[in-house]
mmCIF file of C-alpha atoms in Angstrom:
data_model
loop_
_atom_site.group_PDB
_atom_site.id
_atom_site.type_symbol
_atom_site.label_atom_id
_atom_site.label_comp_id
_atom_site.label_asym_id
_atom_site.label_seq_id
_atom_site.Cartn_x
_atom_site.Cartn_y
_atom_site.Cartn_z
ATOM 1 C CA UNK E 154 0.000 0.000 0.000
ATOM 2 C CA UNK E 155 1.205 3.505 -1.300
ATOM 3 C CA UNK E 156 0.107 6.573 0.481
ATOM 4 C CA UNK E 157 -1.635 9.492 -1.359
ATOM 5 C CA UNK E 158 0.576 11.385 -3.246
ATOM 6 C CA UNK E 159 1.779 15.172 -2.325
ATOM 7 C CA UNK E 160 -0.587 16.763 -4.535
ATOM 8 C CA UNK E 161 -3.586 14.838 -2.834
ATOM 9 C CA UNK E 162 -2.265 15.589 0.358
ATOM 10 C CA UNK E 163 -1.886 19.417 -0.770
ATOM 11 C CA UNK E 164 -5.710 19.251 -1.821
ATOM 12 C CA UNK E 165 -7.000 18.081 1.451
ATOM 13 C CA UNK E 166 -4.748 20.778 3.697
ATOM 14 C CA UNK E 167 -5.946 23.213 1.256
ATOM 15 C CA UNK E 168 -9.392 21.942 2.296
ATOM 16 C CA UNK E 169 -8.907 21.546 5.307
ATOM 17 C CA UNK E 170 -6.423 24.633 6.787
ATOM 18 C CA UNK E 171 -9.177 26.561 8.490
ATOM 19 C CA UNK E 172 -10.491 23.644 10.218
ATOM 20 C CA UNK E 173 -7.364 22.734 11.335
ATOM 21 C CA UNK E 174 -5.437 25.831 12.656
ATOM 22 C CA UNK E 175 -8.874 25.771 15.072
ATOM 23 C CA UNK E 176 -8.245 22.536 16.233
ATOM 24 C CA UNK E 177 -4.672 23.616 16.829
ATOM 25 C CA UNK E 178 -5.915 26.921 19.006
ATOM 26 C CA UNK E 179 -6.496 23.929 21.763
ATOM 27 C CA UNK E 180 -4.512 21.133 20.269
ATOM 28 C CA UNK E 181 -0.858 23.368 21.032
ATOM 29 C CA UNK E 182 -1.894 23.413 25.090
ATOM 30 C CA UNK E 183 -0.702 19.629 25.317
ATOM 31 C CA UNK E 184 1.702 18.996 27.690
ATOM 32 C CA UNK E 185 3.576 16.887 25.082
ATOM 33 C CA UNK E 186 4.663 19.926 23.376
ATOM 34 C CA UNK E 187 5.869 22.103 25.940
ATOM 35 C CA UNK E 188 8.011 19.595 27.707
ATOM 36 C CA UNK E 189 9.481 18.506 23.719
ATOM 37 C CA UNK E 190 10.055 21.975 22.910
ATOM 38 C CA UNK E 191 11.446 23.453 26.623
ATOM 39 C CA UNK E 192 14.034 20.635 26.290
ATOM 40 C CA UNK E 193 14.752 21.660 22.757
ATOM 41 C CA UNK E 194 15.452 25.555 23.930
ATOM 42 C CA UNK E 195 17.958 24.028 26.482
ATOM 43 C CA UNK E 196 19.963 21.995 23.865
ATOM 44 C CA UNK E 197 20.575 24.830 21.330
ATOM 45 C CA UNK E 198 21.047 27.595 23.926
ATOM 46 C CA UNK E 199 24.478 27.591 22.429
ATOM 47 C CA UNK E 200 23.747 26.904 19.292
ATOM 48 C CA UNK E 201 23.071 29.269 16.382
ATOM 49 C CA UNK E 202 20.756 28.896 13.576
ATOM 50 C CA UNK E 203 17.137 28.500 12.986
ATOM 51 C CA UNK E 204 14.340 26.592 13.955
ATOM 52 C CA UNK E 205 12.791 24.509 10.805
ATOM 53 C CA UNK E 206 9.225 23.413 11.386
ATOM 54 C CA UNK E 207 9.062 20.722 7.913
ATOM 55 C CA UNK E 208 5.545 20.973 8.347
ATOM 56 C CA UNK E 209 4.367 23.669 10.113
ATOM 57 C CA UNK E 210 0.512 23.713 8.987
ATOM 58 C CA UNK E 211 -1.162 26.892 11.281
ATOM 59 C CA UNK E 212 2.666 28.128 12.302
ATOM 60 C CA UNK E 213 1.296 26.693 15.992
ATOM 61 C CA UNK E 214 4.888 24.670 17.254
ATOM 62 C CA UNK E 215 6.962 27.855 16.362
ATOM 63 C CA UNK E 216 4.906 30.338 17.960
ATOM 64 C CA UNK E 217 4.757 28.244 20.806
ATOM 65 C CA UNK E 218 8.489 27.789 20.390
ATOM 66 C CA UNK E 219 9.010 31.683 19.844
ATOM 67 C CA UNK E 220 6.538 33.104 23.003
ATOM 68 C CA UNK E 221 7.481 30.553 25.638
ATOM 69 C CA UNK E 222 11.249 29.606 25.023
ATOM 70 C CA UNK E 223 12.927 31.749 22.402
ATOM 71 C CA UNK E 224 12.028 35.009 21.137
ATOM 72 C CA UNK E 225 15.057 36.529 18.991
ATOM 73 C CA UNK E 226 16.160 32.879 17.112
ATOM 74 C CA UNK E 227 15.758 32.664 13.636
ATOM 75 C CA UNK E 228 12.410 30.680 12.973
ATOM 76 C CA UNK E 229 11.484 28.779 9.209
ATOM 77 C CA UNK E 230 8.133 27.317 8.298
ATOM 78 C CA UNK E 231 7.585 24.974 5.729
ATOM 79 C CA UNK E 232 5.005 23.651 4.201
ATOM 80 C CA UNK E 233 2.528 22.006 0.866
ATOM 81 C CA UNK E 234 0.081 23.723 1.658
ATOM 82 C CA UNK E 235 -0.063 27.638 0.273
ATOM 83 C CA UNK E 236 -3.272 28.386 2.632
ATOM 84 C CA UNK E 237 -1.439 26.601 5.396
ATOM 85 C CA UNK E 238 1.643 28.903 4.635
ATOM 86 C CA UNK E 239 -0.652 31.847 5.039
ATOM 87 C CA UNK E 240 -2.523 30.978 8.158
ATOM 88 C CA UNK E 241 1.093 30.507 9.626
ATOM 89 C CA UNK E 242 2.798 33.658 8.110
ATOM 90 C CA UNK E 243 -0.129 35.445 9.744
ATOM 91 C CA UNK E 244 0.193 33.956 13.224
ATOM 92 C CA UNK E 245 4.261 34.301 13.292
ATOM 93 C CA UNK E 246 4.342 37.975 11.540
ATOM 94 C CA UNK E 247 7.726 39.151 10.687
ATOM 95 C CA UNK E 248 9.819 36.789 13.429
ATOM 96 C CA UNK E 249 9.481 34.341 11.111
ATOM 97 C CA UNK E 250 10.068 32.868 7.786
ATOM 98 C CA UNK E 251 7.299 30.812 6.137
ATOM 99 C CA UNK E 252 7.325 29.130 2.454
ATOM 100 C CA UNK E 253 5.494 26.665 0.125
ATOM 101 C CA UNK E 254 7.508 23.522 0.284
ATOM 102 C CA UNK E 255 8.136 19.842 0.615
ATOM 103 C CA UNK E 256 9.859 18.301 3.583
ATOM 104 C CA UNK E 257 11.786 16.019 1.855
ATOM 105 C CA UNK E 258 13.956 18.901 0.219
ATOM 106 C CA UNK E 259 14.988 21.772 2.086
ATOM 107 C CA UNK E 260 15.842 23.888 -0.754
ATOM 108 C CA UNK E 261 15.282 27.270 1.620
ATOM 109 C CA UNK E 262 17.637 25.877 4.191
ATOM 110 C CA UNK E 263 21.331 25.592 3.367
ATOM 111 C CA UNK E 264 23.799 22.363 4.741
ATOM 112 C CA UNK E 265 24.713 22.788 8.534
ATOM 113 C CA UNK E 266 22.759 25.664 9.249
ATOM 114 C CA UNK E 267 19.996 24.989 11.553
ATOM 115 C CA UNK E 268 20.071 24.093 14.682
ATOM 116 C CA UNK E 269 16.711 22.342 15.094
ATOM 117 C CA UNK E 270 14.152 20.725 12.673
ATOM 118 C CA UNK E 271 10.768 19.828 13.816
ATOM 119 C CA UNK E 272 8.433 17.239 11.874
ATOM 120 C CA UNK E 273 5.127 16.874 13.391
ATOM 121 C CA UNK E 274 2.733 14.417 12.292
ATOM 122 C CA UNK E 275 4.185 14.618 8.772
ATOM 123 C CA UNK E 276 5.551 11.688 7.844
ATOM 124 C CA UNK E 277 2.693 8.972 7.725
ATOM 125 C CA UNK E 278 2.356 11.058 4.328
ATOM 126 C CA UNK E 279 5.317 9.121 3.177
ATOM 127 C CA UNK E 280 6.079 5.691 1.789
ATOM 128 C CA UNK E 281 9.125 4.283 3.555
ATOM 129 C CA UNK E 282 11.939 5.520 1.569
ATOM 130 C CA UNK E 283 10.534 9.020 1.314
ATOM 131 C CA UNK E 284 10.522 9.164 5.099
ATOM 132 C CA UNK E 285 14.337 8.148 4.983
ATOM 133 C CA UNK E 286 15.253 10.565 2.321
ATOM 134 C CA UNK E 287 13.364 12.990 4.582
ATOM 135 C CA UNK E 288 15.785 12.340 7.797
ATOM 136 C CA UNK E 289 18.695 12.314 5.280
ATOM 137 C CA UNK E 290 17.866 16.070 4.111
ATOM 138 C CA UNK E 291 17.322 17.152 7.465
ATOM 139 C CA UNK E 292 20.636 15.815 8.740
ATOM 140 C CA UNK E 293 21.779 17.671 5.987
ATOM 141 C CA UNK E 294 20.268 21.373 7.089
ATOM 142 C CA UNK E 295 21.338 20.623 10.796
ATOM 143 C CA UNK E 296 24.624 22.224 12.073
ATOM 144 C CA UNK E 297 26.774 19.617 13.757
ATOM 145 C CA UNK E 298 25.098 19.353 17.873
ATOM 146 C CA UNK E 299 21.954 20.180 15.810
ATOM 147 C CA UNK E 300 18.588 18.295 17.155
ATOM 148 C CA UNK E 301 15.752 15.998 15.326
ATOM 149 C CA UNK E 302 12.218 16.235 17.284
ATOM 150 C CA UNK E 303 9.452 14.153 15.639
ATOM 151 C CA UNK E 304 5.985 13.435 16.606
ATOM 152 C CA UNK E 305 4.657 10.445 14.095
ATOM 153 C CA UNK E 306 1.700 7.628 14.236
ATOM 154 C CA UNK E 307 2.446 4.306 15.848
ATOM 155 C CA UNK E 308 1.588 0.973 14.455
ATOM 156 C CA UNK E 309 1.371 -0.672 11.102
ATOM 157 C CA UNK E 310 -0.904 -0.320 7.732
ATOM 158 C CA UNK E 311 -2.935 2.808 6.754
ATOM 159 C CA UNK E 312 -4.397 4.797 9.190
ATOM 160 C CA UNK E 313 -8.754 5.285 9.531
ATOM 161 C CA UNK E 314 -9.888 8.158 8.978
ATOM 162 C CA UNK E 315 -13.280 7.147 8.647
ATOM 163 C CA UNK E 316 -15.715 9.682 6.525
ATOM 164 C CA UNK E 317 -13.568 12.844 7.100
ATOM 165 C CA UNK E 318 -11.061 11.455 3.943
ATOM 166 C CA UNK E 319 -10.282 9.387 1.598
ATOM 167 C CA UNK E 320 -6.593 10.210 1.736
ATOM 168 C CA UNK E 321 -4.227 7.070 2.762
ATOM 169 C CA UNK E 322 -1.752 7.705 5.085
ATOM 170 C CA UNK E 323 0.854 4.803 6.874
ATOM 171 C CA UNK E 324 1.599 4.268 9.993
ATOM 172 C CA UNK E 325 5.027 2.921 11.326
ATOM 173 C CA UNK E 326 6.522 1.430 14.355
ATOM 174 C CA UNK E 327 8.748 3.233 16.544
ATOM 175 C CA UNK E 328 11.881 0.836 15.776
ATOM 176 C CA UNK E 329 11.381 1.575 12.326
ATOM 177 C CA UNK E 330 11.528 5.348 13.178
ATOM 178 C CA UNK E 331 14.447 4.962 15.194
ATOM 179 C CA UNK E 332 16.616 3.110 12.827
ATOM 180 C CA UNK E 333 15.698 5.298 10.002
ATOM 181 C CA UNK E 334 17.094 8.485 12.341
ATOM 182 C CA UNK E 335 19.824 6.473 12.920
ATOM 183 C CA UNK E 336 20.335 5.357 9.365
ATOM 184 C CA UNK E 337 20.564 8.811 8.856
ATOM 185 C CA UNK E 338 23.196 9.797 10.917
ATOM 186 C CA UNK E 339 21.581 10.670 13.932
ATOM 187 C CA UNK E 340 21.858 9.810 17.765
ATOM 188 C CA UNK E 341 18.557 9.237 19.209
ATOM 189 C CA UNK E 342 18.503 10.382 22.885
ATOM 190 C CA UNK E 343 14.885 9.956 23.471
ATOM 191 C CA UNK E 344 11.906 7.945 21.939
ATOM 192 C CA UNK E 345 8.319 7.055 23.569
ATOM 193 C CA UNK E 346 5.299 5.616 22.523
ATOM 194 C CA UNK E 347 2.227 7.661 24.247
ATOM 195 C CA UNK E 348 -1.728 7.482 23.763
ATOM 196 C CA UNK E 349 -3.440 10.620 22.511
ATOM 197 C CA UNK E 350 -6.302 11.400 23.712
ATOM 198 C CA UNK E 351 -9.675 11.405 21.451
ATOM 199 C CA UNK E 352 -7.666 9.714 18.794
ATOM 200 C CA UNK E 353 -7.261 5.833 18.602
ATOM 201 C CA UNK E 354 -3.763 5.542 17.456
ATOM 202 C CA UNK E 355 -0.317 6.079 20.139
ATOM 203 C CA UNK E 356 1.874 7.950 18.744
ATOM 204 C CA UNK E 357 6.197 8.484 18.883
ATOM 205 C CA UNK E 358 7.745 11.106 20.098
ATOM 206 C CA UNK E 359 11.659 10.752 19.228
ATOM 207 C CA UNK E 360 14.328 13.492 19.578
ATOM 208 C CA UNK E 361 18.155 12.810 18.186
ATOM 209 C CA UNK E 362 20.704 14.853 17.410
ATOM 210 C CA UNK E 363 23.307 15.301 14.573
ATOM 211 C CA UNK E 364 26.849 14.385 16.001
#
C-alpha cells in the first residue's frame, strides 16, 4: 500500500487549513509539546541557527516555540500547503520565515545551518523511503550538535480516517523510526510511545541529534 501522493495531500490541507489551525488553538496546550520543545530551547542555547518546522501547517509549534522559550532565534516554516503557509505567516508575523515547500527537500535551508528541525505528524504522508530521504535532508540542514524532534503515528498499515477522507496515510513502528534516524546519521537520545487522547492511534515522540 502507497500513500496518497503530495498533490492529494496538498488538496486536502488546502481543504482543510481553516479547520485545522482551530483545532490547533487547543490542540498546542498539550503537555507533550511544551516539555518537547522546553528541552529543545535548552539543547541549542548555544547553538546558532534557525528553527525549521518541515511541516508547520497553522505556524502553531513555532509560535509556541518563539513566546514561551525563544524570542530573537531565527524561525522557518515549511510547508505544501499555500493556505497553510498563510494561516502561519499570519500567526508568526515578521519573526518568522514561512514558504510553500516539501519536507523532503529543504531547498530554503542551506547544509549545517539549523540548529533544530521539527516534523510533526508529517511523515505517515510518506512511503518508507521518502521518510528516509526525509531524515537524510534534514541531517543535511542541521549544524553539527543540531537536534531531530518528531511526533509520528504508531503501528502498522494505513491509518482510519473514517468519513472525514479518503486520503491514505501509513503508519510505522517506533523501531522503524528509530533506525531510520539512525540510518541517517543521527543519535537518538529519546523515543516514547504515548496514547493521545480522542484519537485511537499512540503515537512516537523521538528526539536525536546530529553528532
Amino acid at each position: 500500500m502507497k500513500p496518497s501522493d503530495a498533490e492529494e495531500v496538498r488538496e486536502m490541507y488546502e481543504a482543510t487549513a481553516d479547520s485545522y489551525a482551530k483545532m490547533m488553538d487547543s490542540e498546542i496546550d498539550l503537555p507533550v509539546y511544551a516539555d518537547m520543545l522546553g528541552r529543545l530551547s535548552e539543547r541549542i542555547a548555544s547553538i546558532p541557527g534557525a528553527v525549521i518546522d518541515t511541516s508547520c501547517g497553522s505556524g502553531h509549534m513555532l509560535a509556541l516555540y518563539r513566546e514561551r522559550y525563544d524570542r530573537h532565534r531565527p524561525l522557518l516554516g515549511i510547508d505544501l500547503s499555500p493556505r497553510m503557509v498563510g494561516i502561519a505567516g499570519r500567526r508568526l508575523g515578521s519573526k518568522a520565515e514561512v514558504v510553500v515547500g516539501d519536507m523532503r527537500d529543504l531547498a530554503a535551508a542551506e547544509a549545517g545551518t539549523a540548529a533544530a528541525v521539527l516534523s510533526f505528524f508529517a511523515v505517515h504522508h510518506l512511503e518508507p523511503e521518502e521518510v528516509r530521504r526525509a531524515f537524510r535532508e534534514w541531517h543535511r540542514v542541521l549544524c553539527p550538535g543540531g537536534q531531530l524532534l518528531i511526533a509520528a503515528w504508531e503501528g502498522t498499515g494505513a491509518i482510519d480516517y473514517g468519513r472525514a477522507s479518503d486520503i491514505v496515510a501509513l503508519r510505522y513502528r517506533s523501531d522503524e523510526i528509530v533506525s531510520w534516524a539512525q540510518a541517517a546519521g543521527f543519535t537518538v537520545t529519546r523515543c516514547v510511545v504515548d496514547p493521545v487522547e480522542e484519537v485511537p492511534m499512540d503515537a512516537i515522540y523521538l528526539e536525536g541529534v546530529k553528532g
